[in-house]
Amino acid sequence: MRVVQARLAEPADLDAVVPVLRSVRAESPLGAQLVNPDADLDGHLRAWYALPNAYMVLAEADDQVVGVALAQVIEANLFSDVAYLQMEALYVQTAFRRRGAGRALMGQLGLVGARAGAEQVVTMPISGSRSEQRFLSGLGFTVVGARRMTPTAALLRRMEQQAKGRERRGRGIDELIARRRRSRGLPPTPPAGVSLSELADRAEDLLADGARSRE
């Protein structure tokens, strides 16, 4: 049995990583929506590798790359008060699964996170398969949220439809209120339903009543 070991990647390793990433893309459930087979994968990889706080770990067997993990340290920000390690991908070629390659990759990522002061390791499973879920669960990962996706054009069309629907409903209600006010001999309703001066008077009265009740 060929021994599998993991280590941090170096710039000279990038060419050997590209074929492994092609396998990752081929198995990703997002592939049909997000992956272009003709994309410059080598260029994408080198651009990613040059990002600040980006790390790539390789699993090797007899100097052959059989697995890869990509991660990035995310510093404390508006949505997180602690730094964390975001694992973008972890992949082991089929012939080398269940032979410790995945755990070796995760061990190196754990060291990266610890040395960078990252208090958590966060990931979104690529395939969502049961085997992948079991692997992560066995290492202590728990479920936090879930990813959702929609085409941008579809989102904009839905927003437009909902806006038009609210506009139609709003016009219908306004017309009904206007007819009722006319039938009762009341003045027309202001465009926003109530004038700002009326709203201020009502609010002032409510605030005054609240103050008196606390005396």
PDB file of C-alpha atoms in Angstrom:
ATOM      1  CA  MET A   1       0.000   0.000   0.000  1.00  0.00           C
ATOM      2  CA  ARG A   2       1.379   3.397  -0.985  1.00  0.00           C
ATOM      3  CA  VAL A   3       1.853   5.719   1.993  1.00  0.00           C
ATOM      4  CA  VAL A   4      -0.099   8.977   1.764  1.00  0.00           C
ATOM      5  CA  GLN A   5       1.354  12.123   3.300  1.00  0.00           C
ATOM      6  CA  ALA A   6       0.153  15.730   3.378  1.00  0.00           C
ATOM      7  CA  ARG A   7       2.066  19.007   3.222  1.00  0.00           C
ATOM      8  CA  LEU A   8       1.617  22.659   2.349  1.00  0.00           C
ATOM      9  CA  ALA A   9       1.856  23.326  -1.382  1.00  0.00           C
ATOM     10  CA  GLU A  10       4.515  25.490  -2.964  1.00  0.00           C
ATOM     11  CA  PRO A  11       4.355  27.495  -6.216  1.00  0.00           C
ATOM     12  CA  ALA A  12       6.179  24.705  -8.063  1.00  0.00           C
ATOM     13  CA  ASP A  13       3.304  22.315  -7.195  1.00  0.00           C
ATOM     14  CA  LEU A  14       0.565  24.225  -9.017  1.00  0.00           C
ATOM     15  CA  ASP A  15       0.910  22.430 -12.360  1.00  0.00           C
ATOM     16  CA  ALA A  16       0.407  19.055 -10.648  1.00  0.00           C
ATOM     17  CA  VAL A  17      -2.703  20.332  -8.846  1.00  0.00           C
ATOM     18  CA  VAL A  18      -4.627  21.358 -11.974  1.00  0.00           C
ATOM     19  CA  PRO A  19      -5.635  17.778 -12.996  1.00  0.00           C
ATOM     20  CA  VAL A  20      -6.906  17.113  -9.466  1.00  0.00           C
ATOM     21  CA  LEU A  21      -8.999  20.272  -9.540  1.00  0.00           C
ATOM     22  CA  ARG A  22     -10.531  19.180 -12.826  1.00  0.00           C
ATOM     23  CA  SER A  23     -11.778  16.087 -11.008  1.00  0.00           C
ATOM     24  CA  VAL A  24     -13.168  18.273  -8.220  1.00  0.00           C
ATOM     25  CA  ARG A  25     -15.085  20.401 -10.712  1.00  0.00           C
ATOM     26  CA  ALA A  26     -16.415  17.340 -12.512  1.00  0.00           C
ATOM     27  CA  GLU A  27     -17.910  15.924  -9.295  1.00  0.00           C
ATOM     28  CA  SER A  28     -19.273  19.187  -7.916  1.00  0.00           C
ATOM     29  CA  PRO A  29     -23.104  19.431  -7.937  1.00  0.00           C
ATOM     30  CA  LEU A  30     -22.658  23.115  -8.841  1.00  0.00           C
ATOM     31  CA  GLY A  31     -20.761  22.183 -11.977  1.00  0.00           C
ATOM     32  CA  ALA A  32     -23.618  22.479 -14.443  1.00  0.00           C
ATOM     33  CA  GLN A  33     -24.420  26.003 -13.246  1.00  0.00           C
ATOM     34  CA  LEU A  34     -20.993  27.432 -12.452  1.00  0.00           C
ATOM     35  CA  VAL A  35     -18.306  25.475 -14.291  1.00  0.00           C
ATOM     36  CA  ASN A  36     -17.100  26.215 -17.805  1.00  0.00           C
ATOM     37  CA  PRO A  37     -15.024  23.290 -19.166  1.00  0.00           C
ATOM     38  CA  ASP A  38     -12.992  25.712 -21.299  1.00  0.00           C
ATOM     39  CA  ALA A  39     -12.060  28.049 -18.443  1.00  0.00           C
ATOM     40  CA  ASP A  40      -8.435  28.899 -17.710  1.00  0.00           C
ATOM     41  CA  LEU A  41      -8.202  26.668 -14.639  1.00  0.00           C
ATOM     42  CA  ASP A  42      -4.442  27.131 -14.332  1.00  0.00           C
ATOM     43  CA  GLY A  43      -4.878  30.904 -14.301  1.00  0.00           C
ATOM     44  CA  HIS A  44      -7.699  30.681 -11.748  1.00  0.00           C
ATOM     45  CA  LEU A  45      -5.567  28.496  -9.483  1.00  0.00           C
ATOM     46  CA  ARG A  46      -2.571  30.817  -9.605  1.00  0.00           C
ATOM     47  CA  ALA A  47      -4.757  33.843  -8.905  1.00  0.00           C
ATOM     48  CA  TRP A  48      -6.337  32.072  -5.933  1.00  0.00           C
ATOM     49  CA  TYR A  49      -2.965  30.914  -4.602  1.00  0.00           C
ATOM     50  CA  ALA A  50      -1.745  34.534  -4.645  1.00  0.00           C
ATOM     51  CA  LEU A  51      -4.609  35.746  -2.452  1.00  0.00           C
ATOM     52  CA  PRO A  52      -3.745  36.975   1.055  1.00  0.00           C
ATOM     53  CA  ASN A  53      -4.063  34.272   3.720  1.00  0.00           C
ATOM     54  CA  ALA A  54      -4.713  31.540   1.110  1.00  0.00           C
ATOM     55  CA  TYR A  55      -3.370  28.055   1.805  1.00  0.00           C
ATOM     56  CA  MET A  56      -3.246  24.896  -0.273  1.00  0.00           C
ATOM     57  CA  VAL A  57      -2.459  21.487   1.197  1.00  0.00           C
ATOM     58  CA  LEU A  58      -1.493  18.485  -0.925  1.00  0.00           C
ATOM     59  CA  ALA A  59      -1.855  14.773  -0.256  1.00  0.00           C
ATOM     60  CA  GLU A  60       0.855  12.771  -2.003  1.00  0.00           C
ATOM     61  CA  ALA A  61       1.607   9.103  -2.604  1.00  0.00           C
ATOM     62  CA  ASP A  62       5.048   8.358  -4.086  1.00  0.00           C
ATOM     63  CA  ASP A  63       5.388  12.020  -5.114  1.00  0.00           C
ATOM     64  CA  GLN A  64       2.054  11.913  -6.971  1.00  0.00           C
ATOM     65  CA  VAL A  65      -0.615  14.428  -5.950  1.00  0.00           C
ATOM     66  CA  VAL A  66      -3.697  12.409  -4.999  1.00  0.00           C
ATOM     67  CA  GLY A  67      -5.643  14.999  -3.007  1.00  0.00           C
ATOM     68  CA  VAL A  68      -5.874  18.710  -2.338  1.00  0.00           C
ATOM     69  CA  ALA A  69      -7.431  21.065   0.186  1.00  0.00           C
ATOM     70  CA  LEU A  70      -7.919  24.796  -0.363  1.00  0.00           C
ATOM     71  CA  ALA A  71      -8.516  27.152   2.543  1.00  0.00           C
ATOM     72  CA  GLN A  72      -8.297  30.800   3.462  1.00  0.00           C
ATOM     73  CA  VAL A  73      -7.950  32.491   6.844  1.00  0.00           C
ATOM     74  CA  ILE A  74     -10.742  35.035   7.288  1.00  0.00           C
ATOM     75  CA  GLU A  75      -9.893  37.766   9.761  1.00  0.00           C
ATOM     76  CA  ALA A  76     -12.410  39.187  12.230  1.00  0.00           C
ATOM     77  CA  ASN A  77     -14.932  41.327  10.355  1.00  0.00           C
ATOM     78  CA  LEU A  78     -18.439  42.780  10.479  1.00  0.00           C
ATOM     79  CA  PHE A  79     -20.022  39.333  10.650  1.00  0.00           C
ATOM     80  CA  SER A  80     -17.482  37.489  12.783  1.00  0.00           C
ATOM     81  CA  ASP A  81     -15.691  38.670  15.881  1.00  0.00           C
ATOM     82  CA  VAL A  82     -13.097  35.906  15.613  1.00  0.00           C
ATOM     83  CA  ALA A  83     -10.802  34.771  12.813  1.00  0.00           C
ATOM     84  CA  TYR A  84     -11.700  31.459  11.176  1.00  0.00           C
ATOM     85  CA  LEU A  85     -10.343  29.121   8.529  1.00  0.00           C
ATOM     86  CA  GLN A  86     -12.664  28.867   5.530  1.00  0.00           C
ATOM     87  CA  MET A  87     -12.103  25.530   3.777  1.00  0.00           C
ATOM     88  CA  GLU A  88     -13.127  26.021   0.160  1.00  0.00           C
ATOM     89  CA  ALA A  89     -12.513  22.472  -1.011  1.00  0.00           C
ATOM     90  CA  LEU A  90     -11.157  19.122   0.094  1.00  0.00           C
ATOM     91  CA  TYR A  91     -10.847  16.380  -2.487  1.00  0.00           C
ATOM     92  CA  VAL A  92      -9.144  12.982  -2.694  1.00  0.00           C
ATOM     93  CA  GLN A  93      -8.969  10.974  -5.896  1.00  0.00           C
ATOM     94  CA  THR A  94     -11.215   7.931  -5.821  1.00  0.00           C
ATOM     95  CA  ALA A  95      -8.427   5.322  -5.755  1.00  0.00           C
ATOM     96  CA  PHE A  96      -6.944   6.862  -2.605  1.00  0.00           C
ATOM     97  CA  ARG A  97     -10.067   7.329  -0.524  1.00  0.00           C
ATOM     98  CA  ARG A  98     -10.433   5.498   2.791  1.00  0.00           C
ATOM     99  CA  ARG A  99      -6.664   5.365   3.070  1.00  0.00           C
ATOM    100  CA  GLY A 100      -6.080   8.335   5.355  1.00  0.00           C
ATOM    101  CA  ALA A 101      -5.540  10.998   2.703  1.00  0.00           C
ATOM    102  CA  GLY A 102      -8.524  13.091   3.792  1.00  0.00           C
ATOM    103  CA  ARG A 103      -7.519  12.977   7.428  1.00  0.00           C
ATOM    104  CA  ALA A 104      -3.943  13.886   6.536  1.00  0.00           C
ATOM    105  CA  LEU A 105      -5.206  16.935   4.631  1.00  0.00           C
ATOM    106  CA  MET A 106      -7.446  17.955   7.521  1.00  0.00           C
ATOM    107  CA  GLY A 107      -4.604  17.563   9.984  1.00  0.00           C
ATOM    108  CA  GLN A 108      -2.477  20.004   8.009  1.00  0.00           C
ATOM    109  CA  LEU A 109      -5.394  22.431   7.741  1.00  0.00           C
ATOM    110  CA  GLY A 110      -5.825  22.229  11.507  1.00  0.00           C
ATOM    111  CA  LEU A 111      -2.193  23.249  11.915  1.00  0.00           C
ATOM    112  CA  VAL A 112      -2.664  26.136   9.464  1.00  0.00           C
ATOM    113  CA  GLY A 113      -5.686  27.376  11.389  1.00  0.00           C
ATOM    114  CA  ALA A 114      -3.995  27.076  14.772  1.00  0.00           C
ATOM    115  CA  ARG A 115      -0.867  28.905  13.665  1.00  0.00           C
ATOM    116  CA  ALA A 116      -2.959  31.678  12.115  1.00  0.00           C
ATOM    117  CA  GLY A 117      -5.020  32.115  15.289  1.00  0.00           C
ATOM    118  CA  ALA A 118      -8.226  30.907  13.589  1.00  0.00           C
ATOM    119  CA  GLU A 119     -10.648  29.740  16.288  1.00  0.00           C
ATOM    120  CA  GLN A 120     -12.987  27.824  13.954  1.00  0.00           C
ATOM    121  CA  VAL A 121     -12.772  25.796  10.757  1.00  0.00           C
ATOM    122  CA  VAL A 122     -15.742  26.402   8.458  1.00  0.00           C
ATOM    123  CA  THR A 123     -16.624  24.549   5.263  1.00  0.00           C
ATOM    124  CA  MET A 124     -19.457  23.886   2.826  1.00  0.00           C
ATOM    125  CA  PRO A 125     -19.287  20.261   1.592  1.00  0.00           C
ATOM    126  CA  ILE A 126     -18.693  20.148  -2.152  1.00  0.00           C
ATOM    127  CA  SER A 127     -20.765  17.111  -3.070  1.00  0.00           C
ATOM    128  CA  GLY A 128     -23.098  16.853  -0.085  1.00  0.00           C
ATOM    129  CA  SER A 129     -22.800  13.060  -0.320  1.00  0.00           C
ATOM    130  CA  ARG A 130     -23.380  10.894   2.725  1.00  0.00           C
ATOM    131  CA  SER A 131     -19.771   9.746   2.750  1.00  0.00           C
ATOM    132  CA  GLU A 132     -18.582  13.347   2.798  1.00  0.00           C
ATOM    133  CA  GLN A 133     -21.027  14.227   5.555  1.00  0.00           C
ATOM    134  CA  ARG A 134     -19.900  11.228   7.614  1.00  0.00           C
ATOM    135  CA  PHE A 135     -16.257  12.163   7.125  1.00  0.00           C
ATOM    136  CA  LEU A 136     -16.804  15.713   8.387  1.00  0.00           C
ATOM    137  CA  SER A 137     -19.044  14.567  11.223  1.00  0.00           C
ATOM    138  CA  GLY A 138     -16.368  12.126  12.345  1.00  0.00           C
ATOM    139  CA  LEU A 139     -13.970  15.060  12.679  1.00  0.00           C
ATOM    140  CA  GLY A 140     -16.391  17.042  14.822  1.00  0.00           C
ATOM    141  CA  PHE A 141     -18.013  19.266  12.194  1.00  0.00           C
ATOM    142  CA  THR A 142     -21.620  20.223  12.892  1.00  0.00           C
ATOM    143  CA  VAL A 143     -24.274  21.607  10.550  1.00  0.00           C
ATOM    144  CA  VAL A 144     -24.546  25.416  10.493  1.00  0.00           C
ATOM    145  CA  GLY A 145     -26.842  26.859   7.818  1.00  0.00           C
ATOM    146  CA  ALA A 146     -27.072  25.716   4.210  1.00  0.00           C
ATOM    147  CA  ARG A 147     -26.279  27.079   0.754  1.00  0.00           C
ATOM    148  CA  ARG A 148     -28.984  28.218  -1.666  1.00  0.00           C
ATOM    149  CA  MET A 149     -28.638  29.276  -5.305  1.00  0.00           C
ATOM    150  CA  THR A 150     -30.729  30.911  -8.020  1.00  0.00           C
ATOM    151  CA  PRO A 151     -29.874  32.416 -11.415  1.00  0.00           C
ATOM    152  CA  THR A 152     -29.400  36.181 -11.159  1.00  0.00           C
ATOM    153  CA  ALA A 153     -31.848  36.789 -14.022  1.00  0.00           C
ATOM    154  CA  ALA A 154     -34.467  34.642 -12.293  1.00  0.00           C
ATOM    155  CA  LEU A 155     -34.007  36.592  -9.052  1.00  0.00           C
ATOM    156  CA  LEU A 156     -34.482  39.918 -10.826  1.00  0.00           C
ATOM    157  CA  ARG A 157     -37.561  38.637 -12.688  1.00  0.00           C
ATOM    158  CA  ARG A 158     -39.084  37.407  -9.417  1.00  0.00           C
ATOM    159  CA  MET A 159     -38.376  40.724  -7.691  1.00  0.00           C
ATOM    160  CA  GLU A 160     -39.998  42.562 -10.601  1.00  0.00           C
ATOM    161  CA  GLN A 161     -43.072  40.316 -10.488  1.00  0.00           C
ATOM    162  CA  GLN A 162     -43.465  40.801  -6.741  1.00  0.00           C
ATOM    163  CA  ALA A 163     -43.062  44.560  -7.057  1.00  0.00           C
ATOM    164  CA  LYS A 164     -45.727  44.685  -9.764  1.00  0.00           C
ATOM    165  CA  GLY A 165     -48.004  42.494  -7.657  1.00  0.00           C
ATOM    166  CA  ARG A 166     -47.645  44.831  -4.639  1.00  0.00           C
ATOM    167  CA  GLU A 167     -48.272  47.846  -6.874  1.00  0.00           C
ATOM    168  CA  ARG A 168     -51.480  46.312  -8.236  1.00  0.00           C
ATOM    169  CA  ARG A 169     -52.669  45.338  -4.750  1.00  0.00           C
ATOM    170  CA  GLY A 170     -51.802  48.795  -3.429  1.00  0.00           C
ATOM    171  CA  ARG A 171     -53.729  50.564  -6.166  1.00  0.00           C
ATOM    172  CA  GLY A 172     -56.754  48.354  -5.511  1.00  0.00           C
ATOM    173  CA  ILE A 173     -56.782  49.143  -1.794  1.00  0.00           C
ATOM    174  CA  ASP A 174     -56.281  52.864  -2.418  1.00  0.00           C
ATOM    175  CA  GLU A 175     -59.202  52.961  -4.836  1.00  0.00           C
ATOM    176  CA  LEU A 176     -61.447  51.132  -2.362  1.00  0.00           C
ATOM    177  CA  ILE A 177     -60.565  53.541   0.462  1.00  0.00           C
ATOM    178  CA  ALA A 178     -61.088  56.552  -1.801  1.00  0.00           C
ATOM    179  CA  ARG A 179     -64.584  55.353  -2.822  1.00  0.00           C
ATOM    180  CA  ARG A 180     -65.572  54.786   0.799  1.00  0.00           C
ATOM    181  CA  ARG A 181     -64.337  58.233   1.837  1.00  0.00           C
ATOM    182  CA  ARG A 182     -66.261  59.876  -1.024  1.00  0.00           C
ATOM    183  CA  SER A 183     -69.446  57.981  -0.099  1.00  0.00           C
ATOM    184  CA  ARG A 184     -69.159  59.320   3.462  1.00  0.00           C
ATOM    185  CA  GLY A 185     -68.452  62.892   2.381  1.00  0.00           C
ATOM    186  CA  LEU A 186     -64.877  62.823   3.718  1.00  0.00           C
ATOM    187  CA  PRO A 187     -61.943  64.634   2.070  1.00  0.00           C
ATOM    188  CA  PRO A 188     -59.614  62.556  -0.133  1.00  0.00           C
ATOM    189  CA  THR A 189     -56.940  60.498   1.564  1.00  0.00           C
ATOM    190  CA  PRO A 190     -53.424  61.973   1.211  1.00  0.00           C
ATOM    191  CA  PRO A 191     -51.159  60.053  -1.219  1.00  0.00           C
ATOM    192  CA  ALA A 192     -49.309  58.228   1.571  1.00  0.00           C
ATOM    193  CA  GLY A 193     -52.498  57.367   3.417  1.00  0.00           C
ATOM    194  CA  VAL A 194     -52.049  60.038   6.097  1.00  0.00           C
ATOM    195  CA  SER A 195     -50.365  63.432   6.083  1.00  0.00           C
ATOM    196  CA  LEU A 196     -47.141  63.890   8.013  1.00  0.00           C
ATOM    197  CA  SER A 197     -48.735  66.614  10.112  1.00  0.00           C
ATOM    198  CA  GLU A 198     -51.576  64.276  11.109  1.00  0.00           C
ATOM    199  CA  LEU A 199     -49.094  61.529  11.873  1.00  0.00           C
ATOM    200  CA  ALA A 200     -47.042  63.915  14.026  1.00  0.00           C
ATOM    201  CA  ASP A 201     -50.124  65.042  15.937  1.00  0.00           C
ATOM    202  CA  ARG A 202     -51.162  61.442  16.596  1.00  0.00           C
ATOM    203  CA  ALA A 203     -47.676  60.445  17.696  1.00  0.00           C
ATOM    204  CA  GLU A 204     -47.390  63.478  19.973  1.00  0.00           C
ATOM    205  CA  ASP A 205     -50.706  62.619  21.640  1.00  0.00           C
ATOM    206  CA  LEU A 206     -49.644  58.992  22.159  1.00  0.00           C
ATOM    207  CA  LEU A 207     -46.309  60.028  23.633  1.00  0.00           C
ATOM    208  CA  ALA A 208     -47.989  62.505  25.939  1.00  0.00           C
ATOM    209  CA  ASP A 209     -50.477  59.857  27.114  1.00  0.00           C
ATOM    210  CA  GLY A 210     -47.600  57.468  27.778  1.00  0.00           C
ATOM    211  CA  ALA A 211     -45.732  60.080  29.797  1.00  0.00           C
ATOM    212  CA  ARG A 212     -48.804  60.884  31.912  1.00  0.00           C
ATOM    213  CA  SER A 213     -49.393  57.191  32.632  1.00  0.00           C
ATOM    214  CA  ARG A 214     -45.872  56.884  34.030  1.00  0.00           C
ATOM    215  CA  GLU A 215     -46.281  59.831  36.419  1.00  0.00           C
TER     216      GLU A 215
END
